[in-house]
Amino acid sequence: MDNFEPLIAVFSCHYCSYAAADLAGSSRIQYPPNIRIIKVPCTGRVSVNHILMALEDGSDGVYVAGCLKGTCHFIRGNYKAEKRVQYVKDLLSEINIEPERVQMYFMSAAEGTKFANVALEMTEAIKKIGHSPLNKSRS
Amino acid sequence: MIVGERKPMEELLGMIEDFERILVLGCKGCVTVCCAGGPKEVKTLSTLIRMDRKQKGRKVITIEASTELQCEPESIRPILEKMANQYDVVLSMACGAGVQTVAKLFPDKLVLPALNTNFTGIAEEHGVWTEACLACGDCVLGRTAGICPVTLCAKGLLNGPCGGASEGKCEVSKDQPCAWQEIYHALKRLNRLHYLKQKPQVKDWPVHPGRVVREDLREVETT
């Protein structure tokens, strides 16, 4: 378990967190290499099935990173994503998978440091929870 | 539309416990509109079933399909016949009528309901549905300004409010408006208050199970 390096899928909004990741990169801010970013036009596009598919296909954790509340380019996309994330958490609880494996974060395009901190926070959290029960075989 | 809700996963997983090849069958009709049993929900449920079995280290094959209308034999037959050898059980995400249609058409296959069928209702907003029609078989909406006393009055009264209504609310719940007060205001707005003075008709309550026959539409026998 000590060497466990989780695989985390990130659904990242084009208008904020993706730009924040870019900023983190160009500012040479280090963040764990455990995350795999999937760019979406808005977090409102992320459906319940997208998150479940990521978990089923091998992610130990998933988080959705959208714009700060009140700043969504499409007005309500991040609020919708937040509700869907909560719905997925409830679904996971129903089949005895830790709901903490799925999280929602909000950040602006100017927050490269926050992007890196969130990546670190999520990686540490998933390391504590351990392997996903769906891919015990992966080291 | 018919409104349903997915059964709790614990109940569903218990029902399919003995089976390895499961056809999760959605319906693109009412239950798609109420986000309970359409193609999206079929995918969600199938994924959850696979995830549960994977955790338990047990095999499962889920087949995902959706019919146009599961209460119509024509829309089910081609899908189920084509895949007849590929599944052991049908987990239907349609309303009760859909489940029973599959059961009737394929008597050799076990059909399990994935939804609880709640009522015939209206979408108040996306994510909120309320009951609107009890399918009583003798519609009175023409005399009640389009507000159904059979469904919306807790007692189903047909000739005005009971003594329990207070300040426009039903005695059953402070959140529930008195249907007859609403009918009164709607008729007043439409200048049709005299409808209330009409003698209430004796209601022709249906005998269950209901059956509607239209001879003009039935298959013609030529022999």
PDB file of C-alpha atoms in Angstrom, chain B residues 63-214:
ATOM      1  CA  ILE B  63     -26.666  -5.985 -22.237  1.00  0.00           C
ATOM      2  CA  GLU B  64     -28.040  -2.483 -22.641  1.00  0.00           C
ATOM      3  CA  ALA B  65     -31.051  -1.830 -24.849  1.00  0.00           C
ATOM      4  CA  SER B  66     -34.031   0.491 -24.977  1.00  0.00           C
ATOM      5  CA  THR B  67     -37.370   0.080 -26.707  1.00  0.00           C
ATOM      6  CA  GLU B  68     -39.333   2.918 -28.244  1.00  0.00           C
ATOM      7  CA  LEU B  69     -42.302   2.084 -26.028  1.00  0.00           C
ATOM      8  CA  GLN B  70     -42.132  -0.964 -23.820  1.00  0.00           C
ATOM      9  CA  CYS B  71     -45.916  -1.147 -23.512  1.00  0.00           C
ATOM     10  CA  GLU B  72     -46.128  -1.770 -27.291  1.00  0.00           C
ATOM     11  CA  PRO B  73     -45.395  -5.367 -28.368  1.00  0.00           C
ATOM     12  CA  GLU B  74     -44.206  -4.177 -31.798  1.00  0.00           C
ATOM     13  CA  SER B  75     -41.368  -2.195 -30.304  1.00  0.00           C
ATOM     14  CA  ILE B  76     -40.160  -4.944 -27.950  1.00  0.00           C
ATOM     15  CA  ARG B  77     -40.384  -8.057 -30.107  1.00  0.00           C
ATOM     16  CA  PRO B  78     -37.547  -7.364 -32.585  1.00  0.00           C
ATOM     17  CA  ILE B  79     -35.095  -6.370 -29.838  1.00  0.00           C
ATOM     18  CA  LEU B  80     -35.784  -9.244 -27.496  1.00  0.00           C
ATOM     19  CA  GLU B  81     -36.115 -11.912 -30.167  1.00  0.00           C
ATOM     20  CA  LYS B  82     -32.780 -10.930 -31.726  1.00  0.00           C
ATOM     21  CA  MET B  83     -30.957 -11.337 -28.432  1.00  0.00           C
ATOM     22  CA  ALA B  84     -32.994 -14.209 -26.981  1.00  0.00           C
ATOM     23  CA  ASN B  85     -29.955 -16.444 -26.399  1.00  0.00           C
ATOM     24  CA  GLN B  86     -27.778 -13.748 -24.902  1.00  0.00           C
ATOM     25  CA  TYR B  87     -29.522 -13.115 -21.580  1.00  0.00           C
ATOM     26  CA  ASP B  88     -31.023 -15.058 -18.676  1.00  0.00           C
ATOM     27  CA  VAL B  89     -33.184 -12.338 -17.196  1.00  0.00           C
ATOM     28  CA  VAL B  90     -34.709  -9.032 -18.261  1.00  0.00           C
ATOM     29  CA  LEU B  91     -34.316  -6.125 -15.850  1.00  0.00           C
ATOM     30  CA  SER B  92     -36.942  -3.756 -17.155  1.00  0.00           C
ATOM     31  CA  MET B  93     -36.614  -0.032 -16.515  1.00  0.00           C
ATOM     32  CA  ALA B  94     -40.095   0.680 -17.871  1.00  0.00           C
ATOM     33  CA  CYS B  95     -43.280   1.313 -15.919  1.00  0.00           C
ATOM     34  CA  GLY B  96     -45.381  -1.584 -14.656  1.00  0.00           C
ATOM     35  CA  ALA B  97     -47.185  -1.786 -17.999  1.00  0.00           C
ATOM     36  CA  GLY B  98     -43.868  -2.222 -19.834  1.00  0.00           C
ATOM     37  CA  VAL B  99     -42.702  -4.945 -17.467  1.00  0.00           C
ATOM     38  CA  GLN B 100     -45.976  -6.826 -17.927  1.00  0.00           C
ATOM     39  CA  THR B 101     -45.862  -6.498 -21.711  1.00  0.00           C
ATOM     40  CA  VAL B 102     -42.423  -8.123 -21.773  1.00  0.00           C
ATOM     41  CA  ALA B 103     -43.599 -10.841 -19.387  1.00  0.00           C
ATOM     42  CA  LYS B 104     -46.633 -11.562 -21.556  1.00  0.00           C
ATOM     43  CA  LEU B 105     -44.687 -11.665 -24.826  1.00  0.00           C
ATOM     44  CA  PHE B 106     -41.820 -13.770 -23.495  1.00  0.00           C
ATOM     45  CA  PRO B 107     -43.319 -16.196 -20.994  1.00  0.00           C
ATOM     46  CA  ASP B 108     -40.105 -18.259 -20.876  1.00  0.00           C
ATOM     47  CA  LYS B 109     -37.974 -15.369 -19.626  1.00  0.00           C
ATOM     48  CA  LEU B 110     -38.031 -13.948 -16.136  1.00  0.00           C
ATOM     49  CA  VAL B 111     -38.725 -10.210 -16.089  1.00  0.00           C
ATOM     50  CA  LEU B 112     -37.806  -8.076 -13.098  1.00  0.00           C
ATOM     51  CA  PRO B 113     -38.912  -4.479 -12.467  1.00  0.00           C
ATOM     52  CA  ALA B 114     -36.114  -1.967 -11.875  1.00  0.00           C
ATOM     53  CA  LEU B 115     -38.523   0.887 -11.187  1.00  0.00           C
ATOM     54  CA  ASN B 116     -41.339   1.636  -8.830  1.00  0.00           C
ATOM     55  CA  THR B 117     -44.130   3.151 -10.912  1.00  0.00           C
ATOM     56  CA  ASN B 118     -45.462   6.115  -8.947  1.00  0.00           C
ATOM     57  CA  PHE B 119     -48.243   7.840 -10.847  1.00  0.00           C
ATOM     58  CA  THR B 120     -49.465   9.597 -13.972  1.00  0.00           C
ATOM     59  CA  GLY B 121     -48.212  13.106 -13.552  1.00  0.00           C
ATOM     60  CA  ILE B 122     -46.939  16.465 -14.718  1.00  0.00           C
ATOM     61  CA  ALA B 123     -43.379  17.797 -14.820  1.00  0.00           C
ATOM     62  CA  GLU B 124     -43.604  20.887 -12.613  1.00  0.00           C
ATOM     63  CA  GLU B 125     -39.954  21.677 -13.406  1.00  0.00           C
ATOM     64  CA  HIS B 126     -36.958  19.554 -14.402  1.00  0.00           C
ATOM     65  CA  GLY B 127     -36.616  17.164 -11.480  1.00  0.00           C
ATOM     66  CA  VAL B 128     -40.058  17.721  -9.924  1.00  0.00           C
ATOM     67  CA  TRP B 129     -43.106  15.683 -10.881  1.00  0.00           C
ATOM     68  CA  THR B 130     -46.544  15.705  -9.336  1.00  0.00           C
ATOM     69  CA  GLU B 131     -49.506  13.380  -9.628  1.00  0.00           C
ATOM     70  CA  ALA B 132     -52.239  14.687 -11.905  1.00  0.00           C
ATOM     71  CA  CYS B 133     -54.519  11.880 -13.046  1.00  0.00           C
ATOM     72  CA  LEU B 134     -55.840   8.753 -11.382  1.00  0.00           C
ATOM     73  CA  ALA B 135     -57.148   7.359 -14.696  1.00  0.00           C
ATOM     74  CA  CYS B 136     -60.614   7.115 -13.150  1.00  0.00           C
ATOM     75  CA  GLY B 137     -62.244   6.452 -16.515  1.00  0.00           C
ATOM     76  CA  ASP B 138     -64.920   9.173 -16.240  1.00  0.00           C
ATOM     77  CA  CYS B 139     -63.245  12.560 -16.641  1.00  0.00           C
ATOM     78  CA  VAL B 140     -64.809  15.533 -14.845  1.00  0.00           C
ATOM     79  CA  LEU B 141     -62.190  18.151 -15.830  1.00  0.00           C
ATOM     80  CA  GLY B 142     -64.674  19.881 -18.164  1.00  0.00           C
ATOM     81  CA  ARG B 143     -66.719  20.951 -15.146  1.00  0.00           C
ATOM     82  CA  THR B 144     -63.794  21.780 -12.872  1.00  0.00           C
ATOM     83  CA  ALA B 145     -61.731  24.199 -14.989  1.00  0.00           C
ATOM     84  CA  GLY B 146     -59.066  21.607 -15.707  1.00  0.00           C
ATOM     85  CA  ILE B 147     -58.294  20.907 -12.043  1.00  0.00           C
ATOM     86  CA  CYS B 148     -58.880  17.288 -11.077  1.00  0.00           C
ATOM     87  CA  PRO B 149     -60.752  16.851  -7.790  1.00  0.00           C
ATOM     88  CA  VAL B 150     -60.437  13.060  -8.014  1.00  0.00           C
ATOM     89  CA  THR B 151     -56.634  13.316  -7.825  1.00  0.00           C
ATOM     90  CA  LEU B 152     -55.961  16.605  -6.063  1.00  0.00           C
ATOM     91  CA  CYS B 153     -58.645  16.481  -3.360  1.00  0.00           C
ATOM     92  CA  ALA B 154     -57.438  14.178  -0.586  1.00  0.00           C
ATOM     93  CA  LYS B 155     -60.964  12.785  -0.271  1.00  0.00           C
ATOM     94  CA  GLY B 156     -61.640  12.785  -4.016  1.00  0.00           C
ATOM     95  CA  LEU B 157     -64.815  14.808  -3.450  1.00  0.00           C
ATOM     96  CA  LEU B 158     -66.908  15.631  -6.505  1.00  0.00           C
ATOM     97  CA  ASN B 159     -69.220  18.322  -5.172  1.00  0.00           C
ATOM     98  CA  GLY B 160     -67.248  21.007  -3.375  1.00  0.00           C
ATOM     99  CA  PRO B 161     -64.811  21.257  -0.478  1.00  0.00           C
ATOM    100  CA  CYS B 162     -65.177  19.454   2.817  1.00  0.00           C
ATOM    101  CA  GLY B 163     -65.195  21.224   6.178  1.00  0.00           C
ATOM    102  CA  GLY B 164     -61.515  20.527   6.721  1.00  0.00           C
ATOM    103  CA  ALA B 165     -60.207  23.118   4.269  1.00  0.00           C
ATOM    104  CA  SER B 166     -58.759  26.201   5.956  1.00  0.00           C
ATOM    105  CA  GLU B 167     -57.378  29.337   4.319  1.00  0.00           C
ATOM    106  CA  GLY B 168     -57.200  27.584   0.993  1.00  0.00           C
ATOM    107  CA  LYS B 169     -55.207  24.636   2.330  1.00  0.00           C
ATOM    108  CA  CYS B 170     -56.196  21.020   2.739  1.00  0.00           C
ATOM    109  CA  GLU B 171     -56.425  19.590   6.249  1.00  0.00           C
ATOM    110  CA  VAL B 172     -54.109  16.770   5.170  1.00  0.00           C
ATOM    111  CA  SER B 173     -51.127  19.105   4.736  1.00  0.00           C
ATOM    112  CA  LYS B 174     -50.471  22.823   4.946  1.00  0.00           C
ATOM    113  CA  ASP B 175     -48.484  22.497   1.684  1.00  0.00           C
ATOM    114  CA  GLN B 176     -51.424  21.059  -0.211  1.00  0.00           C
ATOM    115  CA  PRO B 177     -53.923  23.535  -1.629  1.00  0.00           C
ATOM    116  CA  CYS B 178     -57.615  22.702  -1.351  1.00  0.00           C
ATOM    117  CA  ALA B 179     -58.506  21.438  -4.830  1.00  0.00           C
ATOM    118  CA  TRP B 180     -62.047  22.749  -4.595  1.00  0.00           C
ATOM    119  CA  GLN B 181     -60.948  26.239  -3.582  1.00  0.00           C
ATOM    120  CA  GLU B 182     -58.655  26.235  -6.635  1.00  0.00           C
ATOM    121  CA  ILE B 183     -61.521  25.029  -8.813  1.00  0.00           C
ATOM    122  CA  TYR B 184     -63.721  27.829  -7.460  1.00  0.00           C
ATOM    123  CA  HIS B 185     -61.152  30.518  -8.234  1.00  0.00           C
ATOM    124  CA  ALA B 186     -60.444  29.091 -11.699  1.00  0.00           C
ATOM    125  CA  LEU B 187     -64.148  28.938 -12.596  1.00  0.00           C
ATOM    126  CA  LYS B 188     -64.622  32.504 -11.309  1.00  0.00           C
ATOM    127  CA  ARG B 189     -61.695  33.680 -13.458  1.00  0.00           C
ATOM    128  CA  LEU B 190     -63.245  31.949 -16.483  1.00  0.00           C
ATOM    129  CA  ASN B 191     -66.691  33.361 -15.691  1.00  0.00           C
ATOM    130  CA  ARG B 192     -68.095  29.852 -15.330  1.00  0.00           C
ATOM    131  CA  LEU B 193     -69.145  29.817 -11.675  1.00  0.00           C
ATOM    132  CA  HIS B 194     -72.562  28.519 -12.677  1.00  0.00           C
ATOM    133  CA  TYR B 195     -70.926  25.154 -13.353  1.00  0.00           C
ATOM    134  CA  LEU B 196     -70.846  24.684  -9.598  1.00  0.00           C
ATOM    135  CA  LYS B 197     -74.628  24.889  -9.488  1.00  0.00           C
ATOM    136  CA  GLN B 198     -74.992  21.969 -11.842  1.00  0.00           C
ATOM    137  CA  LYS B 199     -76.222  18.780 -10.277  1.00  0.00           C
ATOM    138  CA  PRO B 200     -73.169  16.556  -9.609  1.00  0.00           C
ATOM    139  CA  GLN B 201     -73.218  13.583 -11.942  1.00  0.00           C
ATOM    140  CA  VAL B 202     -73.087  10.072 -10.621  1.00  0.00           C
ATOM    141  CA  LYS B 203     -69.572   8.916 -11.375  1.00  0.00           C
ATOM    142  CA  ASP B 204     -69.101   5.787 -13.400  1.00  0.00           C
ATOM    143  CA  TRP B 205     -66.176   4.300 -11.499  1.00  0.00           C
ATOM    144  CA  PRO B 206     -64.358   1.677 -13.544  1.00  0.00           C
ATOM    145  CA  VAL B 207     -64.034  -1.976 -12.727  1.00  0.00           C
ATOM    146  CA  HIS B 208     -60.418  -3.124 -12.621  1.00  0.00           C
ATOM    147  CA  PRO B 209     -58.618  -4.287 -14.659  1.00  0.00           C
ATOM    148  CA  GLY B 210     -59.752  -1.753 -17.242  1.00  0.00           C
ATOM    149  CA  ARG B 211     -60.103  -2.620 -20.906  1.00  0.00           C
ATOM    150  CA  VAL B 212     -60.728  -0.356 -23.878  1.00  0.00           C
ATOM    151  CA  VAL B 213     -61.869  -1.896 -27.152  1.00  0.00           C
ATOM    152  CA  ARG B 214     -62.098  -0.052 -30.476  1.00  0.00           C
TER     153      ARG B 214
END
